[in-house]
CSV table of C-alpha atoms and ligand atoms in Angstrom, one decimal:
chain,number,residue,atom,x,y,z
A,135,UNK,CA,-36.0,0.5,-9.6
A,136,UNK,CA,-36.6,4.3,-10.7
A,137,UNK,CA,-37.3,4.8,-6.7
A,138,UNK,CA,-34.1,3.9,-5.8
A,139,UNK,CA,-31.9,6.3,-7.8
A,140,UNK,CA,-31.2,9.5,-7.3
A,141,UNK,CA,-29.6,12.8,-7.8
A,142,UNK,CA,-28.5,14.9,-6.4
A,143,UNK,CA,-27.4,12.8,-2.7
A,144,UNK,CA,-24.7,15.3,-2.5
A,145,UNK,CA,-26.4,18.3,-1.8
A,146,UNK,CA,-28.2,16.4,1.0
A,147,UNK,CA,-27.2,17.0,4.9
A,148,UNK,CA,-26.1,13.8,6.5
A,149,UNK,CA,-29.1,12.5,8.1
A,150,UNK,CA,-31.1,12.6,5.3
A,151,UNK,CA,-28.5,10.8,3.4
A,152,UNK,CA,-28.8,8.3,5.5
A,153,UNK,CA,-32.4,8.1,5.9
A,154,UNK,CA,-32.5,7.9,1.8
A,155,UNK,CA,-30.2,4.9,1.8
A,156,UNK,CA,-32.1,2.8,4.9
A,157,UNK,CA,-35.5,3.5,3.8
A,158,UNK,CA,-34.2,2.8,0.1
A,159,UNK,CA,-32.4,-0.4,0.3
A,160,UNK,CA,-31.7,-1.6,4.0
A,161,UNK,CA,-34.1,-4.3,5.6
A,162,UNK,CA,-33.9,-2.7,9.0
A,163,UNK,CA,-33.8,1.5,8.5
A,164,UNK,CA,-34.5,2.2,12.0
A,165,UNK,CA,-31.4,-0.1,13.0
A,166,UNK,CA,-29.6,1.1,9.8
A,167,UNK,CA,-29.3,4.8,11.3
A,168,UNK,CA,-28.8,3.1,14.5
A,169,UNK,CA,-25.8,1.2,13.2
A,170,UNK,CA,-24.4,4.5,10.9
A,171,UNK,CA,-25.0,6.8,13.9
A,172,UNK,CA,-22.7,4.4,16.9
A,173,UNK,CA,-19.5,4.9,14.8
A,174,UNK,CA,-19.3,8.5,14.4
A,175,UNK,CA,-17.1,10.6,16.7
A,176,UNK,CA,-18.0,11.8,20.1
A,177,UNK,CA,-15.5,14.9,19.0
A,178,UNK,CA,-18.3,16.7,16.5
A,179,UNK,CA,-15.3,18.8,15.1
A,180,UNK,CA,-12.8,15.3,14.5
A,181,UNK,CA,-16.0,13.7,12.4
A,182,UNK,CA,-16.2,17.1,10.3
A,183,UNK,CA,-13.0,16.5,9.3
A,184,UNK,CA,-12.9,12.9,8.8
A,185,UNK,CA,-16.5,13.4,6.6
A,186,UNK,CA,-14.5,15.9,4.7
A,187,UNK,CA,-11.5,13.2,3.3
A,188,UNK,CA,-14.3,11.5,1.1
A,189,UNK,CA,-17.9,12.3,-0.3
A,190,UNK,CA,-21.2,11.2,0.6
A,191,UNK,CA,-19.9,10.2,3.9
A,192,UNK,CA,-22.3,8.2,6.3
A,193,UNK,CA,-20.3,7.2,9.3
A,194,UNK,CA,-16.8,5.3,10.0
A,195,UNK,CA,-15.6,2.3,9.0
A,196,UNK,CA,-12.9,1.0,11.7
A,197,UNK,CA,-9.8,-1.2,11.3
A,198,UNK,CA,-7.4,-2.7,14.4
A,199,UNK,CA,-4.5,-0.2,14.5
A,200,UNK,CA,-2.2,-1.8,15.7
A,201,UNK,CA,2.1,-2.5,17.0
A,202,UNK,CA,5.2,-4.4,15.7
A,203,UNK,CA,7.4,-3.7,18.3
A,204,UNK,CA,11.3,-4.2,18.0
A,205,UNK,CA,12.2,-3.3,14.6
A,206,UNK,CA,16.2,-2.4,14.5
A,207,UNK,CA,16.3,-0.7,11.2
A,208,UNK,CA,19.7,0.7,10.1
A,209,UNK,CA,20.5,1.1,13.9
A,210,UNK,CA,17.9,2.6,15.3
A,211,UNK,CA,15.0,1.1,17.1
A,212,UNK,CA,11.3,1.4,15.9
A,213,UNK,CA,8.1,0.8,17.4
A,214,UNK,CA,6.2,0.2,14.0
A,215,UNK,CA,2.1,1.0,13.5
A,216,UNK,CA,0.3,-1.2,11.3
A,217,UNK,CA,-3.4,-0.7,10.4
A,218,UNK,CA,-4.6,-4.2,9.1
A,219,UNK,CA,-7.8,-6.2,9.5
A,220,UNK,CA,-6.2,-9.7,8.8
A,221,UNK,CA,-5.3,-11.6,11.9
A,222,UNK,CA,-1.8,-13.2,12.1
A,223,UNK,CA,0.0,-10.1,10.2
A,224,UNK,CA,1.5,-8.2,12.8
A,225,UNK,CA,2.0,-11.0,15.1
A,226,UNK,CA,4.1,-12.5,12.0
A,227,UNK,CA,6.1,-8.8,12.2
A,228,UNK,CA,6.2,-8.5,16.1
A,229,UNK,CA,8.2,-11.8,15.6
A,230,UNK,CA,10.5,-11.2,12.4
A,231,UNK,CA,11.4,-7.7,13.8
A,232,UNK,CA,12.7,-9.5,17.7
A,233,UNK,CA,13.9,-12.7,15.5
A,234,UNK,CA,16.2,-10.2,13.4
A,235,UNK,CA,16.8,-7.4,16.5
A,236,UNK,CA,19.6,-9.9,17.7
A,237,UNK,CA,21.2,-10.8,14.4
A,238,UNK,CA,21.9,-7.2,13.4
A,239,UNK,CA,18.3,-5.9,12.8
A,240,UNK,CA,17.1,-4.3,9.0
A,241,UNK,CA,19.9,-2.5,7.0
A,242,UNK,CA,18.1,-0.6,3.9
A,243,UNK,CA,19.4,1.8,1.4
A,244,UNK,CA,17.4,4.5,-0.7
A,245,UNK,CA,18.0,3.7,-3.7
A,246,UNK,CA,16.1,6.8,-5.8
A,247,UNK,CA,14.0,9.4,-5.0
A,248,UNK,CA,12.5,10.1,-8.1
A,249,UNK,CA,8.9,10.5,-9.3
A,250,UNK,CA,7.6,10.1,-12.4
A,251,UNK,CA,4.6,11.9,-14.9
A,252,UNK,CA,3.0,11.9,-18.4
A,253,UNK,CA,1.8,15.0,-20.6
A,254,UNK,CA,-0.2,12.5,-23.6
A,255,UNK,CA,-0.8,14.3,-26.8
A,256,UNK,CA,-1.8,14.0,-30.5
A,257,UNK,CA,0.4,15.8,-32.8
A,258,UNK,CA,0.6,15.2,-37.4
A,259,UNK,CA,4.0,16.8,-37.0
A,260,UNK,CA,8.3,16.0,-38.5
A,261,UNK,CA,9.0,14.1,-35.3
A,262,UNK,CA,13.0,14.9,-35.5
A,263,UNK,CA,12.3,18.6,-36.0
A,264,UNK,CA,10.8,18.4,-32.5
A,265,UNK,CA,13.0,16.3,-31.1
A,266,UNK,CA,15.6,19.1,-32.7
A,267,UNK,CA,13.8,21.6,-30.6
A,268,UNK,CA,13.3,20.1,-26.9
A,269,UNK,CA,16.4,22.3,-25.4
A,270,UNK,CA,14.0,25.3,-26.6
A,271,UNK,CA,11.2,23.9,-25.8
A,272,UNK,CA,12.1,22.4,-22.1
A,273,UNK,CA,13.6,25.8,-21.9
A,274,UNK,CA,9.9,27.5,-22.0
A,275,UNK,CA,8.3,24.5,-20.3
A,276,UNK,CA,10.7,25.5,-17.0
A,277,UNK,CA,10.2,28.9,-17.5
A,278,UNK,CA,6.4,28.9,-17.5
A,279,UNK,CA,5.7,26.6,-14.2
A,280,UNK,CA,8.0,28.8,-12.5
A,281,UNK,CA,5.3,30.3,-10.5
A,282,UNK,CA,4.3,26.5,-9.4
A,283,UNK,CA,7.5,25.1,-8.6
A,284,UNK,CA,9.2,27.5,-6.7
A,285,UNK,CA,8.4,26.7,-3.4
A,286,UNK,CA,9.5,23.5,-3.9
A,287,UNK,CA,12.8,24.1,-5.9
A,288,UNK,CA,12.7,26.2,-2.2
A,289,UNK,CA,12.9,23.0,-0.5
A,290,UNK,CA,15.4,21.3,-3.3
A,291,UNK,CA,13.4,19.5,-5.3
A,292,UNK,CA,11.5,20.1,-8.6
A,293,UNK,CA,11.4,18.8,-12.4
A,294,UNK,CA,14.7,17.3,-13.0
A,295,UNK,CA,14.0,16.4,-16.5
A,296,UNK,CA,12.1,16.3,-19.4
A,297,UNK,CA,11.9,13.3,-22.0
A,298,UNK,CA,10.2,13.7,-25.9
A,299,UNK,CA,9.1,9.9,-26.4
A,300,UNK,CA,7.4,9.2,-30.2
A,301,UNK,CA,4.9,6.5,-29.9
A,302,UNK,CA,4.1,6.7,-33.6
A,303,UNK,CA,4.9,3.4,-33.8
A,304,UNK,CA,2.4,2.1,-31.5
A,305,UNK,CA,-0.6,4.7,-31.7
A,306,UNK,CA,-0.2,7.1,-34.8
A,307,UNK,CA,0.8,10.1,-34.0
A,308,UNK,CA,0.5,9.7,-29.9
A,309,UNK,CA,4.2,11.8,-28.3
A,310,UNK,CA,4.1,12.0,-24.9
A,311,UNK,CA,6.5,13.8,-22.8
A,312,UNK,CA,7.5,12.4,-19.4
A,313,UNK,CA,9.2,14.0,-17.0
A,314,UNK,CA,11.1,13.2,-13.8
A,315,UNK,CA,10.1,14.5,-10.4
A,316,UNK,CA,11.9,15.0,-7.0
A,317,UNK,CA,9.1,15.7,-4.6
A,318,UNK,CA,10.7,16.2,-0.9
A,319,UNK,CA,9.0,14.8,1.9
A,320,UNK,CA,5.3,15.3,0.0
A,321,UNK,CA,4.3,12.3,-2.2
A,322,UNK,CA,3.9,15.5,-5.0
A,323,UNK,CA,1.0,14.1,-6.3
A,324,UNK,CA,-1.0,17.5,-6.5
A,325,UNK,CA,2.4,18.9,-7.6
A,326,UNK,CA,3.1,16.9,-10.1
A,327,UNK,CA,-0.4,17.3,-11.7
A,328,UNK,CA,-0.3,21.1,-11.7
A,329,UNK,CA,3.1,21.2,-13.4
A,330,UNK,CA,2.2,18.7,-15.8
A,331,UNK,CA,-1.5,20.4,-16.8
A,332,UNK,CA,0.6,23.9,-17.2
A,333,UNK,CA,2.9,21.8,-19.2
A,334,UNK,CA,-0.1,21.0,-21.8
A,335,UNK,CA,-1.0,24.6,-22.0
A,336,UNK,CA,2.4,26.0,-22.6
A,337,UNK,CA,3.0,23.1,-25.1
A,338,UNK,CA,0.0,24.5,-27.0
A,339,UNK,CA,1.4,28.1,-26.9
A,340,UNK,CA,4.6,26.8,-27.9
A,341,UNK,CA,3.9,24.7,-31.3
A,342,UNK,CA,1.2,27.4,-32.5
A,343,UNK,CA,3.8,30.0,-32.4
A,344,UNK,CA,6.8,29.0,-33.3
A,345,UNK,CA,8.2,29.5,-36.6
A,346,UNK,CA,9.4,26.5,-37.8
A,347,UNK,CA,5.7,24.9,-37.5
A,348,UNK,CA,4.0,24.5,-40.5
A,349,UNK,CA,0.6,25.1,-40.5
A,350,UNK,CA,-0.4,21.6,-39.4
A,351,UNK,CA,1.9,21.7,-37.2
A,352,UNK,CA,0.5,24.1,-34.9
A,353,UNK,CA,-2.2,21.8,-33.4
A,354,UNK,CA,-1.2,20.0,-30.1
A,355,UNK,CA,-4.2,17.8,-28.9
A,356,UNK,CA,-3.3,17.5,-25.2
A,357,UNK,CA,-5.1,13.6,-24.6
A,358,UNK,CA,-4.7,13.7,-21.0
A,359,UNK,CA,-2.1,14.9,-18.0
A,360,UNK,CA,-1.3,13.0,-14.8
A,361,UNK,CA,1.6,11.1,-12.6
A,362,UNK,CA,2.7,7.6,-13.7
A,363,UNK,CA,2.4,5.4,-10.7
A,364,UNK,CA,5.4,3.4,-11.8
A,365,UNK,CA,8.5,4.4,-10.2
A,366,UNK,CA,11.0,2.1,-10.6
A,367,UNK,CA,13.8,5.2,-9.6
A,368,UNK,CA,12.0,5.7,-6.6
A,369,UNK,CA,12.8,2.6,-5.0
A,370,UNK,CA,14.6,1.4,-1.5
A,371,UNK,CA,16.4,-2.0,-0.5
A,372,UNK,CA,16.2,-3.6,2.9
A,373,UNK,CA,18.2,-6.4,3.5
A,374,UNK,CA,19.1,-8.7,6.5
A,375,UNK,CA,21.7,-11.4,6.9
A,376,UNK,CA,23.5,-13.6,9.1
A,377,UNK,CA,25.9,-16.5,9.2
A,378,UNK,CA,23.6,-19.4,8.4
A,379,UNK,CA,24.7,-21.1,11.5
A,380,UNK,CA,22.7,-18.3,13.9
A,381,UNK,CA,19.7,-19.6,11.9
A,382,UNK,CA,19.9,-22.5,13.5
A,383,UNK,CA,17.1,-21.0,16.3
A,384,UNK,CA,14.8,-20.7,12.7
A,385,UNK,CA,13.4,-24.3,12.8
A,386,UNK,CA,13.2,-27.6,14.9
A,387,UNK,CA,13.6,-30.2,12.0
A,388,UNK,CA,16.3,-28.5,10.5
A,389,UNK,CA,19.7,-26.6,11.2
A,390,UNK,CA,20.5,-23.3,10.1
A,391,UNK,CA,21.6,-24.6,6.8
A,392,UNK,CA,19.5,-27.1,6.1
A,393,UNK,CA,16.8,-23.9,7.2
A,394,UNK,CA,18.9,-21.7,4.5
A,395,UNK,CA,18.7,-23.7,1.8
A,396,UNK,CA,15.0,-24.6,2.3
A,397,UNK,CA,14.4,-20.5,2.3
A,398,UNK,CA,16.1,-20.1,-0.7
A,399,UNK,CA,14.3,-22.5,-2.5
A,400,UNK,CA,11.0,-21.1,-1.2
A,401,UNK,CA,11.6,-17.8,-2.7
A,402,UNK,CA,13.7,-18.3,-5.9
A,403,UNK,CA,10.3,-20.8,-6.8
A,404,UNK,CA,8.6,-16.9,-6.3
A,405,UNK,CA,11.7,-15.7,-8.5
A,406,UNK,CA,10.3,-18.2,-11.2
A,407,UNK,CA,6.3,-19.1,-10.8
A,408,UNK,CA,3.9,-16.2,-11.1
A,409,UNK,CA,1.3,-18.4,-9.1
A,410,UNK,CA,3.1,-18.3,-6.2
A,411,UNK,CA,5.0,-14.7,-7.1
A,412,UNK,CA,1.6,-13.4,-6.7
A,413,UNK,CA,0.9,-14.9,-3.3
A,414,UNK,CA,4.9,-14.3,-2.3
A,415,UNK,CA,4.1,-10.5,-2.9
A,416,UNK,CA,0.7,-10.3,-1.2
A,417,UNK,CA,2.7,-11.6,1.5
A,418,UNK,CA,5.0,-8.6,1.3
A,419,UNK,CA,2.2,-6.2,0.9
A,420,UNK,CA,0.8,-7.1,4.0
A,421,UNK,CA,3.0,-5.6,6.1
A,422,UNK,CA,3.8,-2.6,3.6
A,423,UNK,CA,-0.1,-2.0,3.2
A,424,UNK,CA,-0.2,-1.9,6.9
A,425,UNK,CA,2.3,0.6,7.2
A,426,UNK,CA,1.7,2.9,4.5
A,427,UNK,CA,-2.3,3.4,5.6
A,428,UNK,CA,-1.2,3.9,9.7
A,429,UNK,CA,0.8,7.0,8.2
A,430,UNK,CA,-1.9,8.4,6.0
A,431,UNK,CA,-0.2,7.0,2.3
A,432,UNK,CA,-2.0,5.9,-0.4
A,433,UNK,CA,-2.1,1.6,-1.0
A,434,UNK,CA,-3.3,1.8,-4.4
A,435,UNK,CA,-0.8,4.0,-5.3
A,436,UNK,CA,2.1,1.8,-3.6
A,437,UNK,CA,0.6,-1.3,-4.9
A,438,UNK,CA,0.2,-0.6,-8.5
A,439,UNK,CA,4.0,0.6,-8.6
A,440,UNK,CA,5.4,-2.8,-7.2
A,441,UNK,CA,3.3,-4.8,-9.3
A,442,UNK,CA,4.5,-2.7,-12.3
A,443,UNK,CA,8.1,-3.5,-10.8
A,444,UNK,CA,7.7,-7.1,-10.4
A,445,UNK,CA,6.7,-7.5,-14.0
A,446,UNK,CA,9.3,-5.4,-15.4
A,447,UNK,CA,11.2,-7.8,-17.6
A,448,UNK,CA,7.5,-9.6,-18.6
A,449,UNK,CA,7.2,-11.7,-16.4
A,450,UNK,CA,5.4,-11.2,-12.5
A,451,UNK,CA,8.1,-12.5,-10.1
A,452,UNK,CA,9.0,-12.2,-6.5
A,453,UNK,CA,10.1,-8.6,-5.0
A,454,UNK,CA,12.4,-10.0,-2.1
A,455,UNK,CA,15.4,-12.5,-3.2
A,456,UNK,CA,17.9,-14.5,-1.0
A,457,UNK,CA,21.1,-15.9,-1.1
A,458,UNK,CA,23.1,-18.6,0.6
A,459,UNK,CA,26.5,-17.6,-0.3
A,460,UNK,CA,29.8,-18.7,1.5
A,461,UNK,CA,28.0,-19.5,4.7
A,462,UNK,CA,26.1,-16.3,4.6
A,463,UNK,CA,22.3,-15.9,4.2
A,464,UNK,CA,21.4,-12.9,2.4
A,465,UNK,CA,17.4,-12.1,2.4
A,466,UNK,CA,16.1,-8.4,0.5
A,467,UNK,CA,13.4,-6.7,-0.9
A,468,UNK,CA,13.7,-4.2,-3.5
A,469,UNK,CA,10.7,-1.8,-3.5
A,470,UNK,CA,9.8,0.4,-5.6
A,471,UNK,CA,7.7,2.8,-3.8
A,472,UNK,CA,6.6,7.2,-3.3
A,473,UNK,CA,5.6,8.3,-0.1
A,474,UNK,CA,4.9,11.5,1.7
A,475,UNK,CA,5.0,12.7,5.6
A,476,UNK,CA,4.0,16.0,4.9
A,477,UNK,CA,1.3,17.1,3.6
A,478,UNK,CA,-2.4,15.1,3.1
A,479,UNK,CA,-3.8,13.0,5.3
A,480,UNK,CA,-0.6,12.9,7.0
A,481,UNK,CA,-1.1,16.0,8.8
A,482,UNK,CA,-5.2,16.1,9.1
A,483,UNK,CA,-5.4,12.4,10.2
A,484,UNK,CA,-5.0,12.1,13.9
A,485,UNK,CA,-3.5,8.3,13.8
A,486,UNK,CA,-1.8,8.7,10.7
A,487,UNK,CA,-0.6,12.0,12.4
A,488,UNK,CA,0.5,10.1,15.7
A,489,UNK,CA,1.9,7.0,13.5
A,490,UNK,CA,4.3,9.4,12.2
A,491,UNK,CA,5.2,10.8,15.9
A,492,UNK,CA,5.9,7.3,17.0
A,493,UNK,CA,7.7,6.6,13.8
A,494,UNK,CA,10.3,9.8,14.8
A,495,UNK,CA,9.1,12.5,12.3
A,496,UNK,CA,10.8,10.7,8.9
A,497,UNK,CA,11.5,11.8,6.2
A,498,UNK,CA,9.5,10.1,3.1
A,499,UNK,CA,13.1,8.3,2.7
A,500,UNK,CA,13.4,7.0,5.8
A,501,UNK,CA,9.8,6.5,6.1
A,502,UNK,CA,10.3,4.1,2.8
A,503,UNK,CA,12.8,2.2,4.4
A,504,UNK,CA,10.9,1.4,7.7
A,505,UNK,CA,8.0,0.1,5.5
A,506,UNK,CA,10.2,-1.3,2.8
A,507,UNK,CA,11.8,-3.5,6.6
A,508,UNK,CA,8.8,-3.9,7.7
A,509,UNK,CA,7.5,-5.8,4.2
A,510,UNK,CA,10.7,-7.6,4.4
A,511,UNK,CA,9.6,-9.1,7.7
A,512,UNK,CA,6.9,-9.6,7.3
A,513,UNK,CA,8.1,-11.4,4.3
A,514,UNK,CA,10.2,-13.4,6.3
A,515,UNK,CA,8.2,-14.3,8.8
A,516,UNK,CA,5.4,-16.3,6.2
A,517,UNK,CA,8.1,-17.8,4.4
A,518,UNK,CA,9.8,-19.5,7.1
A,519,UNK,CA,6.1,-20.8,8.5
A,520,UNK,CA,5.1,-21.9,5.4
A,521,UNK,CA,9.2,-24.0,4.6
A,522,UNK,CA,9.1,-25.1,8.5
A,523,UNK,CA,5.8,-25.5,10.5
A,524,UNK,CA,3.4,-24.7,7.7
A,525,UNK,CA,1.3,-21.1,8.0
A,526,UNK,CA,-2.2,-22.5,9.4
A,527,UNK,CA,-0.1,-23.2,12.7
A,528,UNK,CA,-0.3,-19.6,13.6
A,529,UNK,CA,-3.1,-18.7,11.7
A,530,UNK,CA,-5.8,-20.6,13.3
A,531,UNK,CA,-5.4,-19.7,16.9
A,532,UNK,CA,-6.2,-16.2,15.5
A,533,UNK,CA,-9.2,-17.8,13.2
A,534,UNK,CA,-10.1,-19.5,16.4
A,535,UNK,CA,-10.2,-16.2,18.2
A,536,UNK,CA,-12.4,-14.8,15.1
A,537,UNK,CA,-15.3,-17.4,14.1
A,538,UNK,CA,-15.5,-17.1,18.5
A,539,UNK,CA,-16.4,-13.6,18.6
A,540,UNK,CA,-18.8,-14.1,16.4
A,541,UNK,CA,-20.3,-16.7,17.6
A,542,UNK,CA,-20.3,-14.8,21.0
A,543,UNK,CA,-18.0,-17.1,23.2
A,544,UNK,CA,-16.7,-14.8,26.5
A,545,UNK,CA,-13.4,-15.4,27.4
A,546,UNK,CA,-13.3,-18.7,29.4
A,547,UNK,CA,-14.7,-20.1,25.7
A,548,UNK,CA,-12.2,-18.6,23.7
A,549,UNK,CA,-9.6,-20.3,26.8
A,550,UNK,CA,-11.4,-24.1,26.6
A,551,UNK,CA,-11.1,-23.2,22.8
A,552,UNK,CA,-7.6,-22.9,22.8
A,553,UNK,CA,-7.3,-26.3,24.7
A,554,UNK,CA,-9.5,-28.2,22.9
A,555,UNK,CA,-8.2,-26.6,18.8
A,556,UNK,CA,-4.9,-27.3,20.2
A,557,UNK,CA,-4.9,-30.9,18.2
A,558,UNK,CA,-8.5,-30.2,16.5
A,559,UNK,CA,-9.0,-28.8,12.7
A,560,UNK,CA,-10.7,-25.1,13.5
A,561,UNK,CA,-13.9,-24.3,11.3
A,562,UNK,CA,-16.5,-22.5,11.9
A,563,UNK,CA,-19.0,-25.8,12.0
A,564,UNK,CA,-16.6,-27.6,14.9
A,565,UNK,CA,-16.2,-24.6,16.7
A,566,UNK,CA,-20.4,-23.9,16.9
A,567,UNK,CA,-20.3,-27.9,18.1
A,568,UNK,CA,-18.0,-27.4,20.6
A,569,UNK,CA,-19.6,-24.4,21.7
A,570,UNK,CA,-23.2,-25.8,22.5
A,571,UNK,CA,-21.5,-28.5,23.4
A,572,UNK,CA,-20.7,-26.3,26.3
A,573,UNK,CA,-23.9,-24.3,26.8
A,574,UNK,CA,-25.3,-28.0,27.3
A,575,UNK,CA,-23.2,-28.8,29.4
A,576,UNK,CA,-23.6,-25.8,31.6
A,577,UNK,CA,-27.1,-26.4,31.3
A,578,UNK,CA,-27.1,-29.8,33.0
A,579,UNK,CA,-24.3,-28.7,35.6
A,580,UNK,CA,-24.4,-24.3,35.6
A,581,UNK,CA,-21.5,-24.7,37.9
A,582,UNK,CA,-19.1,-26.4,35.8
A,583,UNK,CA,-17.3,-25.8,32.4
A,584,UNK,CA,-16.4,-28.4,29.9
B,127,MEV,C1,-1.3,-14.5,3.1
B,127,MEV,O1,-2.2,-13.5,3.9
B,127,MEV,C2,0.4,-14.3,3.0
B,127,MEV,C3,0.8,-15.5,2.9
B,127,MEV,O2,0.3,-16.0,2.2
B,127,MEV,C4,2.2,-14.9,1.9
B,127,MEV,C5,2.9,-15.9,1.4
B,127,MEV,O3,2.3,-17.2,0.8
B,127,MEV,O4,4.0,-15.8,1.7
B,127,MEV,C6,0.9,-16.6,3.6
């Protein structure tokens, strides 16, 4: 037990860290070292940059980088880069983008770009008095953060508002300053956190020196200063719409009107049932996360925001909605999402940089639109499959290929398996048996394949 723990791992060189890990935690140390080294980038400078993104870095973990073409968004055509390991996601996005290409594409509206941060503090004083002093305090806070905000203000952003909230009914003496920000094309995390921490210092100084404060009111305990990942006013709507007859091609067994009604019912179920809503929204985030990652943004932040928004009335619900009215089908997604297209990984990671180039160097609001459209496309493709063929048909082909790859099948095995499993259930054991039988056949008649 003792020998497996270590202090100061971060001080060791990369090779030393790898050795330590391989020896103490793996069954085949030499192989471990080989595997880790085999994923290093040959460009040492680039590898150094990648290593610098995190700590105790030993190697790189590959994910597929794919593209979903034919996304017509607000009249402009995009090929959307997606980073995702789940089979069928890119194929589904691509099929939905193509489907809507001939029906006017995706329309989006950025409804707001306001980000939020909070300064949480404890104070034993007269809340009404502090509320009265807010104009003066606000002025002081803004003056004190001027060195941090000047550049952002030049770019059109900065602090938008500062609100005092008395939370004493929930937790004794607990107050917060809820601060809203505009951070333009940057995600703004560093900017927001720096401003909030400075607000903390400024607030303490203000309270300790203000003549209106009694002795017991001069002390403020800053609990924490941090942005909020819940940004309901940094939100974009993406929508597709068409006459129901235009959906005649959506399904073999239903006409456009029947398909629209069944589709709307499936979305309604996700609005009213949290169990379905979680899966429905997961399908949306299959698309959203893939583009968020491809563009070097923080998918944990965007997921946290979306799921909180989905629960805003007290019950977890679908983020997308559907209406069939007067013969028109409308399907839309309201996606709260805070993104950056400058700073952070967007510049440092070569593939994030490339993704933004492929997307035409979008502003942050444009990227919000592209990502919301991809999420909606993904959701459309999933729900369309669910209410028509079932999801397994598309999934199983990819699943089959993954199993074949895993079991070492070659190209001819893949082609043969695709035919064989067309009307059979795909499972790990069924594919193994299929390959074994093929191998036996090959042994019997080497030139003949089954
Ligand atoms: C699978 O990754 C996503 C789906 O389950 C989404 C959905 O059910 O809507 C297919």
